[in-house]
Amino acid sequence: MTVALEAKGLARSFGGIRAVRGVDLRVPEGSITAIIGPNGAGKTTLFNLLTALVPPDSGTAELFGEPIVGLDAAAIARRGLVRTFQTARVLPGLTTLENALVGAHRRVRSSLAAQAVRLGRASGEERALAREARTLLETVGLASRADDAATDLPAGSQKLLELVRALMAAPRVLLLDEPAAGSNDAEVRELAAVLRATRDAGITLVVVEHNMSLVMDLADQVVCLDLGAVICAGPPAAVQADRRVIDAYLGQAT
Amino acid sequence: MQQAIEILVGGLLSGAIYALVALGLTLVYRVAGILNLAQGAFVVLGALAFYSLETSAGWPIVPALVAAAAGVAVVAVVVALVAVRPALGRLSIGGILILTAGILTFFQGVALVIWGSNPYAIPAFSGEAPIVVLGVHVPTQGVWIVAALAVTDLALALVLARTTFGKALRACGENPVAASLMGIDVARMTVLAFAVAAALGALAGAIVGPLTALAFDTGSFFTNAGFIAVALGGIGSFLGAIAGGLLLGVAEQIAAGYVSSLFSPTLAFVILLAVLVLRPDGVLGARARRIDVPQAFERATPVLRFGGRGGAAIFAVLAVLVGVAPLVLERTGLVASLVIAGVFVLALLGLDVLMGYAGQVSLGHAAFMAIGAYATALLVMRAGLPPLVATAAALVLTLVVGAAVSGVVARLRGLYLALATLAFGLLVDSVLVGAADQTGGPSGLTGIPSFSLGALSVHGDVASYYLVWIVVAVVGVLLVDLARSDFGRALQAIRADQTAARALGIPVARYKTYAFVIAAGCASLAGSLYAFDFHYLAPDLVSTPRSLELVTMLVVGGQGTLVGPLLGAVVLTLLPAVVQPLAAYKTVVEGALLVAVLLYLPGGLAGILAWRPRSRRRGALAATPAAPR
Ligand SMILES: Nc1ncnc2c1ncn2[C@@H]1O[C@H](COP(=O)(O)OP(=O)(O)O)[C@@H](O)[C@H]1O
Ligand SMILES: [Mg+2]
């Protein structure tokens, strides 16, 4: 089994808050790993550390055996570790289709000169990417809005667009931060199908998600964070039954 | 020793004036989070109004001072109500900065219409004979200056510390959201701050009048000095503004006294750039941080596209129009204007890539035109290079400078980036004036030959027209292709959301450099063509006012489409040429247009023609409650 993504002892504090305190994570290639945990557990911060949007205080992370801590965010994305955000960051000023195409940036091979004169290769590549983007938009039901301003989409569709944009990057490992937040049951089922197809296409997924039925349905392994630390990890059923996990969620409820 | 003290005194006196201007800038910044580039216009309006009242109408000094300051304050209130208040919350910080540049332009135009273009000399308030203290000569006006600074400082300190207005004002600066929750009307405070700042500026102008020549366009000089003072002292700090002003005055006088008066502004701008880049909190580290200031250029970027059949039709019509224009217009004399318009279109295409696509505000774009133009002219005239080779060499030089500038300012965003580009432009201006041996200084370079290629020489307006517009067409087509490819989308992603862009693998710094270099390259080519067509170059033609004019053209034409440059440059260049009576009001109209378009036509003229994606569900959306996070 190849390890796609591995973190060891990742830690980060904000002032007095220890948002992530020594997290170890091992994500096998081609699997779906779910990260659960109450609000404020440090899930988003863990993603930020892995993608260099926030530098860690200590710890290491490797993508397919290559260290990525210390690289800048763009370099990490170019190596194939791509993410979405908890609140979708759709790009204003661009259409839905263009937003999706921005995701493909790391795959574009035509030089700037070729793009400027639209040499065969550049325009061929552009057309192929646009076709691919339209197909993906089709699968999430956004094809009819491809040429609309992306910021005109409702919040749920913006999350789907962000997913499409990330998929257009053809990532090796994809980090999704609460992809189902704000979606209704039908949309969640659609999302589950897309995620399963993504995994079957060989893309490794790490998903922060609160929707437990989606997690149980999809995940190969589940990691539960609380107060910035891993309190439990393993197969979905085992984690769901774990006393500490229940306590962590109940603790938040009171 | 005595000379040194006189230099120091002179420096402190001009510094005191800068400090007054800077205090006004700081006041507005503290309340509204914006740097008001129009502040210098209030200084000049105050001085000229004072001149009219005191010297022409024979009023006594103090009533004339008060009346001038009050009158300018009223004008400022109107400006704030009409132009600034509607912009708050609608435009980003960079947008508002450009808006205030528009207001500056507008009032320079107004001053030109009312007072004409000749400089005015206000007589000294208490006679011309200097006071001699221990052998040191001090102008009597200096006493007035010191008194004015002291009185306003005291008054301001008292108002800030003691009055409700002062408390409300401080609250706005420290936390505008909390301030508005506490019932403080931030917009009304902004208007008040504008009024007080304008009165301070007017006072400064009237009092410094006797020591300097004032003309309708001296306003930008005071704005520049004020903002250098503010940047030196730390943006947002009152003490910093005073200290920065005095520091600037002394530094300038020392440089003028001991180094060279031609290069003393250069020195000031080098210091300024260094401070902005290396110590953005000011040398005193006194910047009052405002956490709320949005750093993006535009808040709501409309999606405007010229794609599809409509786009092709517009393009075809344009191509035909451009092709036949000189044949139709040959007798009207408009062809010469269209050559100049083409030069501006070229420069603006680059500026649009930088500002419209990458979202990087540049207030120093004409500096790249200047480098291209002067380098080309000098290489042809002094080194005897063929025009094409000279143009290419100038292009390479400008590209290198563009890359270097981008490297220096890369870390800056929003307000600081805009100010750094402004500082760069001023630096280039001052070098053009200072290096008089090479550039001809303020009077410029004459006798630049026409463009020629081998035996083929481009003489006359029609030939120049085709040369310029062919270059525009080639560059335009290349840039449109680039803009509609991955490159253009990457730049737009950077403008929209740098974090998201980085997370998608876009190397933000590198792409910003590309945008800067493209902008510089277009400007350089434009400069070269300008030199060949005009046969004459002077710093005025390619300096900071021109940079502001280019921004005006781009905003009026519309950003982020590459069509806006064409519309903006052609309309604003042809308007005064076609409607002759407009020529005298050119500056007024430009300023007013810039403000109006920023406020009411976010897509510019291109936005009227462009195809907008329908947003079918907007009505339905508005009724939907926001999804829970
Ligand atoms: N940039 C930041 N600055 C300060 N505190 C932060 C920052 N990011 C996260 N935190 C804090 O770290 C903790 C973990 O937050 P987060 O990772 O967003 O949790 P989760 O995604 O699990 O809900 C929270 O207490 C949060 O307030
Ligand atoms: Mg989170």
JSON list of N, CA and C in Angstrom, two decimals, chain A residues 82-85 88-91 98-104 136-137 159-171, chain B residues 497 500-501 504:
[
{"chain": "A", "resi": 82, "resn": "VAL", "atom": "N", "xyz": [-4.56, 19.31, -3.56]},
{"chain": "A", "resi": 82, "resn": "VAL", "atom": "CA", "xyz": [-5.49, 20.40, -3.85]},
{"chain": "A", "resi": 82, "resn": "VAL", "atom": "C", "xyz": [-6.61, 20.35, -2.83]},
{"chain": "A", "resi": 83, "resn": "ARG", "atom": "N", "xyz": [-7.20, 21.51, -2.53]},
{"chain": "A", "resi": 83, "resn": "ARG", "atom": "CA", "xyz": [-8.21, 21.57, -1.48]},
{"chain": "A", "resi": 83, "resn": "ARG", "atom": "C", "xyz": [-9.40, 22.43, -1.89]},
{"chain": "A", "resi": 84, "resn": "THR", "atom": "N", "xyz": [-10.48, 22.28, -1.13]},
{"chain": "A", "resi": 84, "resn": "THR", "atom": "CA", "xyz": [-11.57, 23.24, -1.19]},
{"chain": "A", "resi": 84, "resn": "THR", "atom": "C", "xyz": [-11.68, 23.90, 0.18]},
{"chain": "A", "resi": 85, "resn": "PHE", "atom": "N", "xyz": [-12.52, 24.91, 0.27]},
{"chain": "A", "resi": 85, "resn": "PHE", "atom": "CA", "xyz": [-12.63, 25.67, 1.51]},
{"chain": "A", "resi": 85, "resn": "PHE", "atom": "C", "xyz": [-13.99, 25.45, 2.16]},
{"chain": "A", "resi": 88, "resn": "ALA", "atom": "N", "xyz": [-17.16, 28.31, 0.45]},
{"chain": "A", "resi": 88, "resn": "ALA", "atom": "CA", "xyz": [-16.63, 28.24, -0.90]},
{"chain": "A", "resi": 88, "resn": "ALA", "atom": "C", "xyz": [-15.97, 29.56, -1.30]},
{"chain": "A", "resi": 89, "resn": "ARG", "atom": "N", "xyz": [-14.80, 29.46, -1.90]},
{"chain": "A", "resi": 89, "resn": "ARG", "atom": "CA", "xyz": [-14.13, 30.65, -2.39]},
{"chain": "A", "resi": 89, "resn": "ARG", "atom": "C", "xyz": [-14.20, 30.68, -3.91]},
{"chain": "A", "resi": 90, "resn": "VAL", "atom": "N", "xyz": [-15.41, 30.97, -4.37]},
{"chain": "A", "resi": 90, "resn": "VAL", "atom": "CA", "xyz": [-15.63, 31.12, -5.80]},
{"chain": "A", "resi": 90, "resn": "VAL", "atom": "C", "xyz": [-15.04, 32.46, -6.22]},
{"chain": "A", "resi": 91, "resn": "LEU", "atom": "N", "xyz": [-14.45, 32.53, -7.41]},
{"chain": "A", "resi": 91, "resn": "LEU", "atom": "CA", "xyz": [-13.76, 33.75, -7.81]},
{"chain": "A", "resi": 91, "resn": "LEU", "atom": "C", "xyz": [-14.71, 34.74, -8.45]},
{"chain": "A", "resi": 98, "resn": "GLU", "atom": "N", "xyz": [-15.32, 29.57, -16.32]},
{"chain": "A", "resi": 98, "resn": "GLU", "atom": "CA", "xyz": [-13.96, 30.09, -16.13]},
{"chain": "A", "resi": 98, "resn": "GLU", "atom": "C", "xyz": [-13.43, 29.72, -14.75]},
{"chain": "A", "resi": 99, "resn": "ASN", "atom": "N", "xyz": [-14.30, 29.77, -13.75]},
{"chain": "A", "resi": 99, "resn": "ASN", "atom": "CA", "xyz": [-13.88, 29.33, -12.42]},
{"chain": "A", "resi": 99, "resn": "ASN", "atom": "C", "xyz": [-13.38, 27.90, -12.45]},
{"chain": "A", "resi": 100, "resn": "ALA", "atom": "N", "xyz": [-14.14, 27.05, -13.14]},
{"chain": "A", "resi": 100, "resn": "ALA", "atom": "CA", "xyz": [-13.73, 25.65, -13.23]},
{"chain": "A", "resi": 100, "resn": "ALA", "atom": "C", "xyz": [-12.38, 25.54, -13.93]},
{"chain": "A", "resi": 101, "resn": "LEU", "atom": "N", "xyz": [-12.20, 26.34, -14.99]},
{"chain": "A", "resi": 101, "resn": "LEU", "atom": "CA", "xyz": [-10.96, 26.25, -15.77]},
{"chain": "A", "resi": 101, "resn": "LEU", "atom": "C", "xyz": [-9.74, 26.73, -14.99]},
{"chain": "A", "resi": 102, "resn": "VAL", "atom": "N", "xyz": [-9.95, 27.68, -14.07]},
{"chain": "A", "resi": 102, "resn": "VAL", "atom": "CA", "xyz": [-8.82, 28.13, -13.26]},
{"chain": "A", "resi": 102, "resn": "VAL", "atom": "C", "xyz": [-8.20, 26.94, -12.53]},
{"chain": "A", "resi": 103, "resn": "GLY", "atom": "N", "xyz": [-9.06, 26.00, -12.14]},
{"chain": "A", "resi": 103, "resn": "GLY", "atom": "CA", "xyz": [-8.55, 24.82, -11.44]},
{"chain": "A", "resi": 103, "resn": "GLY", "atom": "C", "xyz": [-7.53, 24.05, -12.27]},
{"chain": "A", "resi": 104, "resn": "ALA", "atom": "N", "xyz": [-7.69, 24.09, -13.59]},
{"chain": "A", "resi": 104, "resn": "ALA", "atom": "CA", "xyz": [-6.81, 23.32, -14.46]},
{"chain": "A", "resi": 104, "resn": "ALA", "atom": "C", "xyz": [-5.44, 23.95, -14.61]},
{"chain": "A", "resi": 136, "resn": "LEU", "atom": "N", "xyz": [-17.84, 18.01, -16.38]},
{"chain": "A", "resi": 136, "resn": "LEU", "atom": "CA", "xyz": [-17.89, 17.95, -14.92]},
{"chain": "A", "resi": 136, "resn": "LEU", "atom": "C", "xyz": [-19.04, 18.81, -14.38]},
{"chain": "A", "resi": 137, "resn": "LEU", "atom": "N", "xyz": [-19.21, 19.99, -14.97]},
{"chain": "A", "resi": 137, "resn": "LEU", "atom": "CA", "xyz": [-20.31, 20.86, -14.52]},
{"chain": "A", "resi": 137, "resn": "LEU", "atom": "C", "xyz": [-21.64, 20.15, -14.75]},
{"chain": "A", "resi": 159, "resn": "LYS", "atom": "N", "xyz": [-20.45, 25.63, -3.64]},
{"chain": "A", "resi": 159, "resn": "LYS", "atom": "CA", "xyz": [-19.61, 24.56, -3.09]},
{"chain": "A", "resi": 159, "resn": "LYS", "atom": "C", "xyz": [-19.35, 23.48, -4.15]},
{"chain": "A", "resi": 160, "resn": "LEU", "atom": "N", "xyz": [-20.37, 23.18, -4.93]},
{"chain": "A", "resi": 160, "resn": "LEU", "atom": "CA", "xyz": [-20.20, 22.18, -5.99]},
{"chain": "A", "resi": 160, "resn": "LEU", "atom": "C", "xyz": [-19.22, 22.69, -7.04]},
{"chain": "A", "resi": 161, "resn": "LEU", "atom": "N", "xyz": [-19.34, 23.97, -7.37]},
{"chain": "A", "resi": 161, "resn": "LEU", "atom": "CA", "xyz": [-18.43, 24.55, -8.37]},
{"chain": "A", "resi": 161, "resn": "LEU", "atom": "C", "xyz": [-17.00, 24.47, -7.85]},
{"chain": "A", "resi": 162, "resn": "GLU", "atom": "N", "xyz": [-16.83, 24.74, -6.57]},
{"chain": "A", "resi": 162, "resn": "GLU", "atom": "CA", "xyz": [-15.49, 24.67, -6.01]},
{"chain": "A", "resi": 162, "resn": "GLU", "atom": "C", "xyz": [-14.93, 23.24, -6.11]},
{"chain": "A", "resi": 163, "resn": "LEU", "atom": "N", "xyz": [-15.82, 22.27, -5.91]},
{"chain": "A", "resi": 163, "resn": "LEU", "atom": "CA", "xyz": [-15.40, 20.87, -6.05]},
{"chain": "A", "resi": 163, "resn": "LEU", "atom": "C", "xyz": [-14.98, 20.59, -7.50]},
{"chain": "A", "resi": 164, "resn": "VAL", "atom": "N", "xyz": [-15.78, 21.07, -8.44]},
{"chain": "A", "resi": 164, "resn": "VAL", "atom": "CA", "xyz": [-15.45, 20.88, -9.85]},
{"chain": "A", "resi": 164, "resn": "VAL", "atom": "C", "xyz": [-14.10, 21.53, -10.16]},
{"chain": "A", "resi": 165, "resn": "ARG", "atom": "N", "xyz": [-13.91, 22.74, -9.64]},
{"chain": "A", "resi": 165, "resn": "ARG", "atom": "CA", "xyz": [-12.66, 23.45, -9.88]},
{"chain": "A", "resi": 165, "resn": "ARG", "atom": "C", "xyz": [-11.47, 22.64, -9.36]},
{"chain": "A", "resi": 166, "resn": "ALA", "atom": "N", "xyz": [-11.64, 22.06, -8.17]},
{"chain": "A", "resi": 166, "resn": "ALA", "atom": "CA", "xyz": [-10.56, 21.25, -7.61]},
{"chain": "A", "resi": 166, "resn": "ALA", "atom": "C", "xyz": [-10.33, 20.01, -8.46]},
{"chain": "A", "resi": 167, "resn": "LEU", "atom": "N", "xyz": [-11.41, 19.41, -8.95]},
{"chain": "A", "resi": 167, "resn": "LEU", "atom": "CA", "xyz": [-11.26, 18.21, -9.78]},
{"chain": "A", "resi": 167, "resn": "LEU", "atom": "C", "xyz": [-10.58, 18.53, -11.09]},
{"chain": "A", "resi": 168, "resn": "MET", "atom": "N", "xyz": [-10.83, 19.74, -11.62]},
{"chain": "A", "resi": 168, "resn": "MET", "atom": "CA", "xyz": [-10.17, 20.14, -12.87]},
{"chain": "A", "resi": 168, "resn": "MET", "atom": "C", "xyz": [-8.66, 20.18, -12.71]},
{"chain": "A", "resi": 169, "resn": "ALA", "atom": "N", "xyz": [-8.19, 20.26, -11.47]},
{"chain": "A", "resi": 169, "resn": "ALA", "atom": "CA", "xyz": [-6.74, 20.25, -11.24]},
{"chain": "A", "resi": 169, "resn": "ALA", "atom": "C", "xyz": [-6.18, 18.84, -11.38]},
{"chain": "A", "resi": 170, "resn": "ALA", "atom": "N", "xyz": [-7.06, 17.84, -11.56]},
{"chain": "A", "resi": 170, "resn": "ALA", "atom": "CA", "xyz": [-6.64, 16.44, -11.58]},
{"chain": "A", "resi": 170, "resn": "ALA", "atom": "C", "xyz": [-5.70, 16.17, -10.41]},
{"chain": "A", "resi": 171, "resn": "PRO", "atom": "N", "xyz": [-6.18, 16.38, -9.20]},
{"chain": "A", "resi": 171, "resn": "PRO", "atom": "CA", "xyz": [-5.30, 16.26, -8.03]},
{"chain": "A", "resi": 171, "resn": "PRO", "atom": "C", "xyz": [-4.90, 14.81, -7.78]},
{"chain": "B", "resi": 497, "resn": "ASP", "atom": "N", "xyz": [-8.96, 36.66, -5.54]},
{"chain": "B", "resi": 497, "resn": "ASP", "atom": "CA", "xyz": [-8.73, 35.99, -4.26]},
{"chain": "B", "resi": 497, "resn": "ASP", "atom": "C", "xyz": [-7.35, 35.33, -4.29]},
{"chain": "B", "resi": 500, "resn": "ALA", "atom": "N", "xyz": [-7.15, 31.77, -2.67]},
{"chain": "B", "resi": 500, "resn": "ALA", "atom": "CA", "xyz": [-7.69, 30.71, -3.51]},
{"chain": "B", "resi": 500, "resn": "ALA", "atom": "C", "xyz": [-6.77, 30.45, -4.70]},
{"chain": "B", "resi": 501, "resn": "ALA", "atom": "N", "xyz": [-6.20, 31.52, -5.26]},
{"chain": "B", "resi": 501, "resn": "ALA", "atom": "CA", "xyz": [-5.30, 31.35, -6.39]},
{"chain": "B", "resi": 501, "resn": "ALA", "atom": "C", "xyz": [-4.09, 30.51, -6.01]},
{"chain": "B", "resi": 504, "resn": "LEU", "atom": "N", "xyz": [-4.70, 26.91, -5.71]},
{"chain": "B", "resi": 504, "resn": "LEU", "atom": "CA", "xyz": [-4.90, 26.21, -6.98]},
{"chain": "B", "resi": 504, "resn": "LEU", "atom": "C", "xyz": [-3.59, 26.10, -7.76]}
]
